[in-house]
Tab-separated table of C-alpha atoms in Angstrom:
chain	number	residue	atom	x	y	z
A	400	MET	CA	0.000	0.000	0.000
A	401	VAL	CA	1.256	3.447	-0.870
A	402	ASP	CA	0.087	6.592	0.899
A	403	PHE	CA	-1.992	8.809	-1.382
A	404	PHE	CA	-0.090	11.920	-0.355
A	405	GLN	CA	3.267	10.268	-1.113
A	406	LEU	CA	2.335	9.814	-4.765
A	407	SER	CA	3.546	12.301	-7.335
A	408	THR	CA	1.161	15.023	-8.435
A	409	ALA	CA	0.529	13.223	-11.712
A	410	ASP	CA	-0.110	9.888	-9.984
A	411	ARG	CA	-2.496	11.469	-7.482
A	412	LEU	CA	-4.477	13.008	-10.322
A	413	ASP	CA	-4.494	9.672	-12.183
A	414	ALA	CA	-5.764	7.978	-9.015
A	415	LEU	CA	-8.568	10.508	-8.612
A	416	ASN	CA	-9.594	10.179	-12.234
A	417	SER	CA	-9.582	6.391	-11.974
A	418	ALA	CA	-11.762	6.481	-8.860
A	419	ALA	CA	-14.048	8.999	-10.561
A	420	ASP	CA	-14.440	6.784	-13.628
A	421	THR	CA	-15.295	3.767	-11.490
A	422	SER	CA	-17.548	5.501	-8.999
A	423	GLY	CA	-19.245	8.045	-11.234
A	424	ARG	CA	-18.266	10.781	-8.786
A	425	LEU	CA	-16.426	13.904	-9.844
A	426	PRO	CA	-12.676	13.986	-9.144
A	427	HIS	CA	-12.658	17.401	-7.460
A	428	LEU	CA	-15.225	16.115	-4.943
A	429	LEU	CA	-13.266	12.936	-4.263
A	430	GLU	CA	-10.182	15.087	-3.703
A	431	LYS	CA	-11.859	17.398	-1.221
A	432	ASP	CA	-13.297	14.409	0.621
A	433	ILE	CA	-9.754	13.128	1.174
A	434	TRP	CA	-8.789	16.438	2.767
A	435	VAL	CA	-11.916	16.366	4.939
A	436	VAL	CA	-11.009	12.937	6.324
A	437	TRP	CA	-7.381	13.991	6.752
A	438	ALA	CA	-8.577	16.962	8.813
A	439	LEU	CA	-10.805	14.734	10.959
A	440	ARG	CA	-7.953	12.310	11.592
A	441	HIS	CA	-5.775	15.214	12.610
A	442	LEU	CA	-8.363	16.686	14.978
A	443	PHE	CA	-9.412	13.452	16.666
A	444	THR	CA	-5.879	12.323	17.394
A	445	GLY	CA	-5.073	15.610	19.125
A	446	ARG	CA	-4.845	16.137	22.879
A	447	TYR	CA	-8.150	18.034	22.793
A	448	ALA	CA	-10.040	15.223	21.000
A	449	ASP	CA	-11.967	14.172	24.119
A	450	HIS	CA	-13.717	17.558	24.111
A	451	LEU	CA	-14.628	17.637	20.395
A	452	VAL	CA	-17.815	16.472	18.671
A	453	PHE	CA	-18.145	16.264	14.889
A	454	LYS	CA	-21.605	17.381	13.729
A	455	GLY	CA	-23.615	18.764	10.810
A	456	GLY	CA	-24.245	17.565	7.292
A	457	THR	CA	-20.757	16.212	6.737
A	458	SER	CA	-21.200	13.977	9.778
A	459	LEU	CA	-24.382	12.582	8.251
A	460	SER	CA	-22.447	11.721	5.109
A	461	LYS	CA	-19.146	10.538	6.522
A	462	ALA	CA	-20.156	8.995	9.855
A	463	TYR	CA	-23.687	7.731	9.200
A	464	GLY	CA	-23.913	7.315	5.425
A	465	VAL	CA	-27.388	8.829	5.589
A	466	ILE	CA	-27.044	11.427	2.856
A	467	ARG	CA	-25.903	10.758	-0.676
A	468	ARG	CA	-24.487	14.157	-1.439
A	469	PHE	CA	-21.073	15.693	-1.107
A	470	SER	CA	-20.713	17.627	2.121
A	471	GLU	CA	-17.605	19.748	2.225
A	472	ASP	CA	-17.137	21.521	5.551
A	473	VAL	CA	-16.396	20.208	9.024
A	474	ASP	CA	-18.618	21.510	11.845
A	475	LEU	CA	-17.366	20.872	15.357
A	476	THR	CA	-18.417	21.553	18.916
A	477	TYR	CA	-15.760	22.118	21.546
A	478	ASP	CA	-17.416	21.187	24.834
A	479	ILE	CA	-18.610	24.278	26.698
A	480	ARG	CA	-17.574	22.576	29.944
A	481	ALA	CA	-13.966	22.452	28.730
A	482	ILE	CA	-13.707	26.022	27.519
A	483	ALA	CA	-16.003	27.757	29.999
A	484	GLY	CA	-16.290	25.584	33.078
A	485	ASP	CA	-16.003	28.660	35.263
A	486	LEU	CA	-19.080	30.153	33.584
A	487	VAL	CA	-21.378	27.125	33.520
A	488	GLY	CA	-20.533	26.026	37.063
A	489	ASP	CA	-22.397	22.991	38.395
A	490	THR	CA	-25.609	23.468	36.405
A	491	ASP	CA	-26.890	20.489	34.416
A	492	GLU	CA	-28.313	22.558	31.576
A	493	PHE	CA	-25.214	24.637	30.721
A	494	LEU	CA	-27.391	27.595	29.729
A	495	PRO	CA	-27.246	31.227	30.892
A	496	ILE	CA	-30.237	32.382	32.904
A	497	SER	CA	-30.716	35.791	31.290
A	498	LYS	CA	-30.131	37.666	28.045
A	499	SER	CA	-27.385	39.756	29.607
A	500	GLN	CA	-25.672	36.621	30.868
A	501	GLU	CA	-25.997	35.046	27.409
A	502	LYS	CA	-24.235	38.032	25.857
A	503	LYS	CA	-21.475	37.792	28.447
A	504	TRP	CA	-21.051	34.044	27.940
A	505	SER	CA	-21.107	34.294	24.139
A	506	LYS	CA	-18.562	37.112	24.054
A	507	GLU	CA	-16.230	35.344	26.436
A	508	ILE	CA	-16.577	31.966	24.721
A	509	ARG	CA	-15.917	33.437	21.272
A	510	ALA	CA	-12.768	35.128	22.559
A	511	ARG	CA	-11.546	31.979	24.289
A	512	LEU	CA	-12.363	29.837	21.264
A	513	ALA	CA	-10.439	32.138	18.902
A	514	ASP	CA	-7.445	31.965	21.259
A	515	TRP	CA	-7.729	28.193	21.518
A	516	VAL	CA	-7.827	27.865	17.723
A	517	ARG	CA	-4.785	30.121	17.372
A	518	ILE	CA	-2.761	28.398	20.097
A	519	GLU	CA	-3.835	24.746	19.813
A	520	ILE	CA	-5.240	24.068	16.366
A	521	VAL	CA	-3.269	26.154	13.882
A	522	PRO	CA	0.310	25.332	14.988
A	523	ARG	CA	-0.341	21.593	15.028
A	524	LEU	CA	-2.013	21.711	11.611
A	525	GLU	CA	0.919	23.642	10.199
A	526	GLN	CA	3.331	21.177	11.790
A	527	ASP	CA	1.612	18.163	10.211
A	528	ILE	CA	1.400	19.816	6.807
A	529	ALA	CA	5.103	20.713	6.899
A	530	GLN	CA	6.212	17.349	8.286
A	531	TYR	CA	4.594	15.391	5.463
A	532	GLY	CA	5.182	17.986	2.748
A	533	LEU	CA	1.489	18.327	1.958
A	534	PRO	CA	0.358	20.819	-0.704
A	535	ALA	CA	-1.711	22.938	1.674
A	536	SER	CA	-1.623	25.951	3.961
A	537	VAL	CA	-3.666	27.147	6.944
A	538	ARG	CA	-5.453	30.433	7.542
A	539	THR	CA	-7.920	31.595	10.167
A	540	GLU	CA	-10.856	33.933	10.555
A	541	ASP	CA	-11.476	34.264	14.296
A	542	ASP	CA	-12.589	30.767	15.358
A	543	LYS	CA	-12.775	29.400	11.788
A	544	VAL	CA	-9.861	27.512	10.251
A	545	PHE	CA	-9.341	27.019	6.524
A	546	ILE	CA	-7.088	24.335	5.094
A	547	ASP	CA	-6.337	25.636	1.595
A	548	TYR	CA	-4.990	22.859	-0.595
A	549	VAL	CA	-3.573	22.999	-4.110
A	550	PRO	CA	-6.287	21.300	-6.184
A	551	LEU	CA	-5.581	18.556	-8.671
A	552	SER	CA	-9.013	19.003	-10.223
A	553	ILE	CA	-11.640	21.742	-10.234
A	554	GLY	CA	-15.386	21.830	-10.801
A	555	THR	CA	-17.655	24.766	-11.489
A	556	GLY	CA	-16.299	26.796	-8.581
A	557	TYR	CA	-19.233	26.071	-6.263
A	558	VAL	CA	-16.942	23.859	-4.177
A	559	ALA	CA	-13.742	25.658	-3.209
A	560	PRO	CA	-10.372	23.891	-2.701
A	561	ALA	CA	-10.424	24.574	1.016
A	562	VAL	CA	-11.693	22.632	4.016
A	563	LEU	CA	-13.453	24.840	6.531
A	564	LEU	CA	-13.188	23.759	10.147
A	565	GLU	CA	-15.967	25.666	11.860
A	566	PHE	CA	-15.803	25.492	15.639
A	567	GLY	CA	-18.491	26.325	18.152
A	568	ALA	CA	-18.368	26.043	21.936
A	569	ARG	CA	-21.781	26.824	23.351
A	570	SER	CA	-22.975	23.273	23.958
A	571	THR	CA	-21.684	19.856	24.932
A	572	GLY	CA	-22.515	18.322	21.540
A	573	GLU	CA	-24.516	15.556	23.204
A	574	PRO	CA	-25.871	13.036	22.499
A	575	SER	CA	-22.903	11.685	20.546
A	576	GLU	CA	-21.125	8.432	19.760
A	577	ARG	CA	-17.859	7.225	18.182
A	578	ARG	CA	-17.973	6.432	14.472
A	579	ALA	CA	-15.387	5.263	11.932
A	580	ILE	CA	-14.802	7.471	8.887
A	581	VAL	CA	-13.130	6.606	5.565
A	582	CYS	CA	-12.471	8.375	2.267
A	583	ASP	CA	-14.956	7.851	-0.563
A	584	ALA	CA	-12.130	7.045	-3.005
A	585	ALA	CA	-10.773	4.217	-0.846
A	586	ALA	CA	-13.369	1.709	-2.054
A	587	TYR	CA	-12.218	2.167	-5.653
A	588	LEU	CA	-8.426	2.212	-5.244
A	589	GLN	CA	-7.386	-0.842	-3.286
A	590	GLY	CA	-3.627	-0.329	-3.643
A	591	ILE	CA	-3.576	3.152	-2.154
A	592	GLU	CA	-3.744	4.073	1.522
A	593	PHE	CA	-6.072	6.962	2.348
A	594	PRO	CA	-6.652	8.790	5.636
A	595	THR	CA	-9.103	7.271	8.112
A	596	ALA	CA	-10.526	8.683	11.320
A	597	THR	CA	-12.498	7.678	14.381
A	598	SER	CA	-14.504	10.649	15.598
A	599	GLN	CA	-16.978	11.456	18.342
A	600	VAL	CA	-20.076	12.345	16.334
A	601	MET	CA	-23.331	14.066	17.226
A	602	ARG	CA	-26.235	11.616	16.999
A	603	ALA	CA	-28.224	11.957	13.801
A	604	GLU	CA	-31.472	12.470	15.724
A	605	ARG	CA	-30.172	15.711	17.172
A	606	THR	CA	-28.856	16.777	13.771
A	607	PHE	CA	-32.396	16.408	12.432
A	608	TRP	CA	-33.721	18.943	14.944
A	609	GLU	CA	-30.762	21.256	14.389
A	610	LYS	CA	-31.497	21.313	10.665
A	611	ALA	CA	-35.284	21.381	10.962
A	612	THR	CA	-35.196	24.418	13.252
A	613	ALA	CA	-32.695	26.157	10.937
A	614	ILE	CA	-35.137	25.600	8.068
A	615	HIS	CA	-37.962	26.923	10.244
A	616	VAL	CA	-36.027	30.160	10.787
A	617	PHE	CA	-35.395	30.511	7.039
A	618	CYS	CA	-39.110	30.104	6.384
A	619	ALA	CA	-39.867	32.852	8.906
A	620	GLN	CA	-37.215	35.249	7.583
A	621	GLY	CA	-36.888	34.440	3.885
A	622	VAL	CA	-33.089	34.529	4.075
A	623	PHE	CA	-30.355	32.231	5.301
A	624	ARG	CA	-27.710	33.977	7.359
A	625	GLY	CA	-25.086	31.370	6.598
A	626	GLY	CA	-24.853	32.605	3.023
A	627	ASP	CA	-25.298	30.238	0.080
A	628	ARG	CA	-25.185	26.435	0.100
A	629	PHE	CA	-28.280	26.223	2.287
A	630	ALA	CA	-30.525	24.010	0.123
A	631	ARG	CA	-28.609	21.048	1.552
A	632	HIS	CA	-30.640	21.254	4.760
A	633	TRP	CA	-33.897	20.432	2.951
A	634	HIS	CA	-32.225	17.543	1.152
A	635	ASP	CA	-30.734	16.259	4.400
A	636	VAL	CA	-33.956	16.173	6.416
A	637	THR	CA	-35.599	14.042	3.709
A	638	ARG	CA	-32.720	11.557	3.865
A	639	LEU	CA	-32.885	11.519	7.647
A	640	ASP	CA	-36.554	10.681	7.214
A	641	ASP	CA	-35.706	7.838	4.798
A	642	ALA	CA	-33.281	6.371	7.333
A	643	GLY	CA	-35.755	6.536	10.213
A	644	PHE	CA	-33.853	9.196	12.145
A	645	ALA	CA	-36.533	11.845	11.609
A	646	ALA	CA	-39.219	9.641	13.124
A	647	ALA	CA	-36.982	8.810	16.089
A	648	ALA	CA	-36.177	12.499	16.601
A	649	ILE	CA	-39.828	13.549	16.380
A	650	ALA	CA	-40.753	10.882	18.933
A	651	ASP	CA	-38.084	12.121	21.334
A	652	THR	CA	-39.724	15.199	22.825
A	653	ALA	CA	-36.945	15.600	25.411
A	654	LEU	CA	-34.357	15.891	22.661
A	655	ALA	CA	-36.505	18.364	20.719
A	656	LYS	CA	-36.929	20.474	23.853
A	657	ALA	CA	-33.174	20.434	24.488
A	658	VAL	CA	-32.547	21.835	21.003
A	659	ALA	CA	-35.301	24.442	21.413
A	660	ASP	CA	-33.970	25.455	24.840
A	661	HIS	CA	-30.460	25.888	23.481
A	662	LYS	CA	-31.443	27.798	20.352
A	663	SER	CA	-33.847	30.040	22.231
A	664	VAL	CA	-30.954	31.216	24.378
A	665	PHE	CA	-27.963	31.241	22.040
A	666	PHE	CA	-29.593	31.606	18.615
A	667	ALA	CA	-32.598	33.845	19.173
A	668	GLU	CA	-34.016	35.110	15.866
A	669	LYS	CA	-36.851	37.391	14.755
A	670	ASN	CA	-39.238	37.024	11.839
A	671	LEU	CA	-39.875	39.671	9.185
A	672	ASP	CA	-42.281	41.468	11.526
A	673	GLY	CA	-39.651	41.721	14.245
A	674	ILE	CA	-41.330	39.106	16.422
A	675	LEU	CA	-39.137	36.615	18.248
A	676	ILE	CA	-39.242	33.183	16.634
A	677	ASP	CA	-40.593	30.625	19.111
A	678	TYR	CA	-38.494	27.455	18.834
A	679	HIS	CA	-40.634	25.689	21.435
A	680	ALA	CA	-43.727	26.317	19.327
A	681	ALA	CA	-41.843	24.974	16.305
A	682	ILE	CA	-41.069	21.662	17.973
A	683	SER	CA	-44.579	21.405	19.457
A	684	GLY	CA	-46.801	21.445	16.386
A	685	GLY	CA	-45.738	24.642	14.603
A	686	LEU	CA	-42.754	23.526	12.523
A	687	GLN	CA	-42.506	25.030	9.018
A	688	LEU	CA	-40.250	23.328	6.485
A	689	VAL	CA	-41.576	24.839	3.255
A	690	PRO	CA	-40.970	28.569	2.633
A	691	SER	CA	-43.294	30.852	0.749
A	692	ASP	CA	-43.097	33.704	-1.763
A	693	SER	CA	-39.681	34.895	-2.944
A	694	ALA	CA	-37.803	32.659	-0.505
A	695	LEU	CA	-38.833	29.713	-2.657
A	696	ASP	CA	-37.022	31.216	-5.651
A	697	GLU	CA	-33.849	31.719	-3.615
A	698	LEU	CA	-34.018	28.168	-2.320
A	699	ALA	CA	-34.650	26.744	-5.804
A	700	ALA	CA	-31.670	28.645	-7.236
A	701	ASP	CA	-29.319	27.300	-4.572
A	702	TYR	CA	-30.649	23.778	-5.105
A	703	ARG	CA	-29.936	24.101	-8.836
A	704	ARG	CA	-26.336	25.208	-8.118
A	705	MET	CA	-25.828	22.107	-5.998
A	706	ILE	CA	-27.051	19.899	-8.815
A	707	ASP	CA	-24.940	21.664	-11.453
A	708	ASP	CA	-21.716	21.091	-9.511
A	709	GLY	CA	-22.443	17.399	-8.980
A	710	LEU	CA	-22.845	17.517	-5.214
A	711	PHE	CA	-25.593	14.895	-5.325
A	712	LEU	CA	-24.053	11.461	-5.732
A	713	ASP	CA	-27.356	10.041	-6.978
A	714	ASP	CA	-29.953	11.621	-9.214
A	715	ALA	CA	-31.547	14.466	-7.277
A	716	GLU	CA	-35.321	14.654	-7.247
A	717	PRO	CA	-36.959	17.694	-8.836
A	718	PHE	CA	-37.284	20.708	-6.547
A	719	ASP	CA	-41.062	20.386	-6.315
A	720	ALA	CA	-40.725	16.748	-5.283
A	721	LEU	CA	-38.226	17.738	-2.583
A	722	LEU	CA	-40.706	20.271	-1.194
A	723	ASP	CA	-43.500	17.698	-1.214
A	724	ARG	CA	-41.353	15.386	0.875
A	725	CYS	CA	-40.607	18.212	3.308
A	726	ARG	CA	-44.339	18.948	3.613
A	727	THR	CA	-44.885	15.332	4.620
A	728	ILE	CA	-42.152	15.514	7.279
A	729	GLU	CA	-43.614	18.799	8.499
A	730	GLN	CA	-47.009	17.131	8.903
A	731	LYS	CA	-45.439	14.248	10.850
A	732	ALA	CA	-43.584	16.621	13.134
A	733	ASN	CA	-46.686	18.724	13.770
A	734	ALA	CA	-48.933	15.786	14.603
A	735	LYS	CA	-49.749	15.113	18.249
A	736	PRO	CA	-46.447	14.025	19.831
A	737	PRO	CA	-46.106	10.633	21.482
A	738	ALA	CA	-44.658	10.108	24.940
A	739	PRO	CA	-40.965	11.028	25.462
A	740	ALA	CA	-38.447	8.297	24.718
A	741	ALA	CA	-34.888	7.477	23.677
A	742	PHE	CA	-32.831	10.448	24.886
A	743	ALA	CA	-34.660	11.601	27.998
A	744	ASP	CA	-31.369	12.432	29.727
A	745	VAL	CA	-29.949	14.584	26.925
A	746	THR	CA	-28.023	17.759	27.748
A	747	THR	CA	-27.417	20.588	25.308
């Protein structure tokens, strides 16, 4: 076995093209996936690994195999108890008790997280990149880290040759579990060794509620504050439904409440009329997963960009069909909830 990164530039490109021909996946996506797994291996072999949780859409793809689309960024939670134990104290909920306290916590945590990234994450990344002569560099924006690699292949430009490590530290990341992660190309190139990782990963049931409530906010506001690449959330909740995770999450009222409690404090949002969005109402029969008016056009355009750059590994359903599926999930979520189950002891 030869390490992928020890191959010459030409041989690495040949390997990607061979895997692309066999798998039907685009080479620039296979390449970025390798860097994503390399980053996860790096992070979860570090001395801070016990306090990290891998979450978000990429975790659904890489850790659970739930979604069949390329997911490019790495979302991580650094345990609030590790970075701000003096703030949270002995409470079991790890939430501030007032708006003023929330502002104080958030400001302090962001400052500490940026320092932690600068002191702990960046130097070790740079050391690994230099030690193995990898074609990449590291840059930061506050608590965000970008691994910029020299691409062997490019697509339409929708997917950039950079892995974003986006850290947060205002929750524990629970519930979570350890999952094995491999590169997509590995199944098609048996003679080449690719990075692997074992990461602590947020349970998919919680990820459903994280995404469903993010969609609910978009429907209330008509915009997505995270910029573009937001249509993935609608795709992901349908795949979570296919896999049974949506039903399990909807049945777990304690988990839903934990997400609503956390977002109500740390991610308070207002609708177009300036009224505070009620997350507890959303998880208790008022969830909206299908936007209206001009927001639909914005969502459809972003969905089309995802399709054009080949981010869906299977044929993507038409936009109208995707919305129909989301309406069905919305109806399930808004039906009379059953008794609490599964994660009754969850903490945010």
